[in-house]
Coordinates of C-alpha atoms in Angstrom, one line a residue:
M1 CA 4.3 0.1 -14.3
L2 CA 3.2 3.4 -12.8
I3 CA 2.0 3.6 -9.2
R4 CA -1.3 5.2 -10.3
E5 CA -2.1 2.0 -12.2
I6 CA -1.6 -0.2 -9.1
A7 CA -2.7 2.0 -6.2
T8 CA -6.1 1.5 -4.5
A9 CA -7.8 4.9 -4.8
E10 CA -10.1 4.5 -1.8
V11 CA -7.9 5.4 1.1
V12 CA -9.3 5.5 4.6
C13 CA -7.7 8.4 6.5
C14 CA -7.8 9.9 10.0
G15 CA -6.3 12.7 12.0
V16 CA -3.4 12.2 14.4
Q17 CA -5.7 12.8 17.4
T18 CA -7.8 9.9 16.6
T19 CA -7.7 7.4 19.5
A20 CA -6.6 3.8 19.0
S21 CA -10.1 2.7 19.8
E22 CA -11.7 5.0 17.2
A23 CA -9.1 3.8 14.7
A24 CA -9.9 0.2 15.3
Q25 CA -13.6 0.9 14.9
L26 CA -13.0 2.8 11.7
M27 CA -10.9 -0.1 10.3
R28 CA -13.6 -2.5 11.2
H29 CA -16.3 -0.4 9.7
K30 CA -14.4 0.2 6.4
H31 CA -12.9 -3.3 6.2
V32 CA -9.3 -2.2 6.0
G33 CA -6.1 -3.1 7.9
D34 CA -4.6 0.4 7.8
L35 CA -5.3 4.1 8.1
V36 CA -3.3 6.9 6.6
L37 CA -2.7 9.6 9.1
I38 CA -3.2 13.1 7.7
D39 CA -2.6 16.6 8.9
D40 CA -6.1 18.0 8.2
P41 CA -9.0 15.6 7.2
T42 CA -10.9 18.5 5.7
D43 CA -8.1 20.1 3.7
E44 CA -5.3 18.8 1.4
R45 CA -4.8 15.5 3.2
N46 CA -1.0 15.5 3.4
P47 CA 0.1 12.1 4.8
L48 CA 1.9 12.2 8.1
G49 CA 2.1 8.4 8.6
I50 CA 0.2 5.2 8.6
V51 CA -1.2 3.1 11.4
T52 CA -2.0 -0.6 10.9
D53 CA -4.1 -3.1 12.7
R54 CA -0.9 -4.7 13.8
D55 CA 0.3 -1.4 15.3
L56 CA -2.9 -1.3 17.4
A57 CA -2.5 -4.9 18.6
I58 CA 1.3 -4.8 19.3
E59 CA 1.9 -1.2 20.4
V60 CA -1.4 -0.5 22.2
L61 CA -2.9 -3.7 23.5
G62 CA 0.5 -5.5 23.7
R63 CA 1.9 -2.8 25.9
G64 CA -1.2 -2.5 28.0
L65 CA -2.0 1.1 26.9
D66 CA -5.5 2.5 27.1
P67 CA -7.0 2.4 23.6
A68 CA -9.5 5.1 24.5
S69 CA -6.8 7.6 25.4
T70 CA -3.8 6.5 23.2
T71 CA -3.8 8.5 19.9
V72 CA -2.7 7.1 16.6
G73 CA -0.3 10.0 16.3
S74 CA 1.7 8.6 19.3
L75 CA 2.2 5.4 17.3
N76 CA 3.5 7.2 14.2
R77 CA 7.0 6.5 13.0
S78 CA 8.9 9.2 11.1
P79 CA 9.6 9.8 8.3
V80 CA 6.6 8.6 6.5
V81 CA 7.5 6.6 3.4
I82 CA 5.4 7.8 0.5
A83 CA 5.1 7.2 -3.3
R84 CA 4.3 9.6 -6.1
D85 CA 1.5 8.4 -8.3
S86 CA 3.7 9.2 -11.3
E87 CA 6.7 7.0 -10.3
D88 CA 7.5 3.5 -11.4
S89 CA 6.7 0.5 -9.3
S90 CA 10.3 -0.8 -9.3
T91 CA 11.4 2.5 -7.6
L92 CA 8.7 2.0 -4.9
I93 CA 9.7 -1.7 -4.4
D94 CA 13.3 -0.5 -3.7
R95 CA 12.0 2.1 -1.2
M96 CA 9.8 -0.4 0.5
R97 CA 12.7 -2.8 0.9
M98 CA 15.0 -0.1 2.2
H99 CA 12.5 1.1 4.8
G100 CA 11.0 -2.3 5.6
V101 CA 7.4 -1.2 5.0
R102 CA 4.5 -3.1 3.5
R103 CA 2.1 -0.3 2.9
V104 CA 2.8 3.1 1.3
P105 CA 0.5 6.1 0.9
V106 CA 0.4 7.5 -2.6
V107 CA 0.4 11.3 -3.2
D108 CA -0.5 13.4 -6.2
D109 CA 1.4 16.4 -7.6
H110 CA 0.1 18.6 -4.8
G111 CA 1.2 16.2 -2.0
G112 CA -2.3 15.1 -1.1
V113 CA -3.2 11.4 -0.5
C114 CA -4.7 9.9 -3.7
G115 CA -4.1 6.2 -3.0
I116 CA -2.3 3.5 -1.2
V117 CA -0.1 0.6 -2.4
T118 CA 0.5 -2.5 -0.4
L119 CA 2.9 -5.4 -0.8
D120 CA 0.0 -7.5 -1.8
D121 CA -0.9 -5.1 -4.7
L122 CA 2.7 -5.3 -6.0
L123 CA 2.8 -9.1 -5.7
H124 CA -0.4 -9.4 -7.8
V125 CA 1.2 -7.3 -10.5
I126 CA 4.4 -9.4 -10.4
V127 CA 2.5 -12.6 -10.5
D128 CA 0.3 -11.4 -13.4
D129 CA 3.5 -10.4 -15.3
A130 CA 5.0 -13.8 -14.6
R131 CA 1.9 -15.6 -15.9
S132 CA 2.1 -13.5 -19.0
L133 CA 5.7 -14.5 -19.5
L134 CA 4.8 -18.2 -19.0
D135 CA 2.1 -17.7 -21.7
V136 CA 4.7 -16.3 -24.1
M137 CA 6.9 -19.3 -23.5
A138 CA 4.1 -21.8 -24.1
K139 CA 2.9 -20.1 -27.2
G140 CA 6.4 -19.9 -28.5
R141 CA 6.9 -23.6 -28.0
K142 CA 3.6 -24.4 -29.7
R143 CA 4.5 -22.2 -32.7
E144 CA 7.9 -23.8 -33.0
Q145 CA 6.3 -27.3 -32.9
R146 CA 3.8 -26.3 -35.7
M147 CA 6.5 -24.9 -37.8
R148 CA 8.8 -28.0 -37.5
R149 CA 6.1 -30.5 -38.6

């Protein structure tokens, strides 16, 4: 399945100079657990990284840093793992496994953020596919039973 078919299109982004406190408030306001860090919020929105609610808790609060002065850019790990909207989900799953990430910004042909894919999104697709396969098996059994009567 193509990433564009799985990705959540409504991505919440912020600049690297956003403070941890501002990021937490934005996450709360938008009801999300992550923000995609971008180079210029008013321009092409090229992803530089991702910050999660866990990053804020573990790296800022857990280390006793001041959330009002710690920027999300200082929490960023490089390189950022991204996905192209035109690639296959199995390729992305391999990349997520290799890098140990659960959330990946999705970019379009111009490199701008156009979505985000999470581990949960991929699990939903896999579970739906597994349910479909179970339906195939059940219908096959029923058909076979009808034919053998």
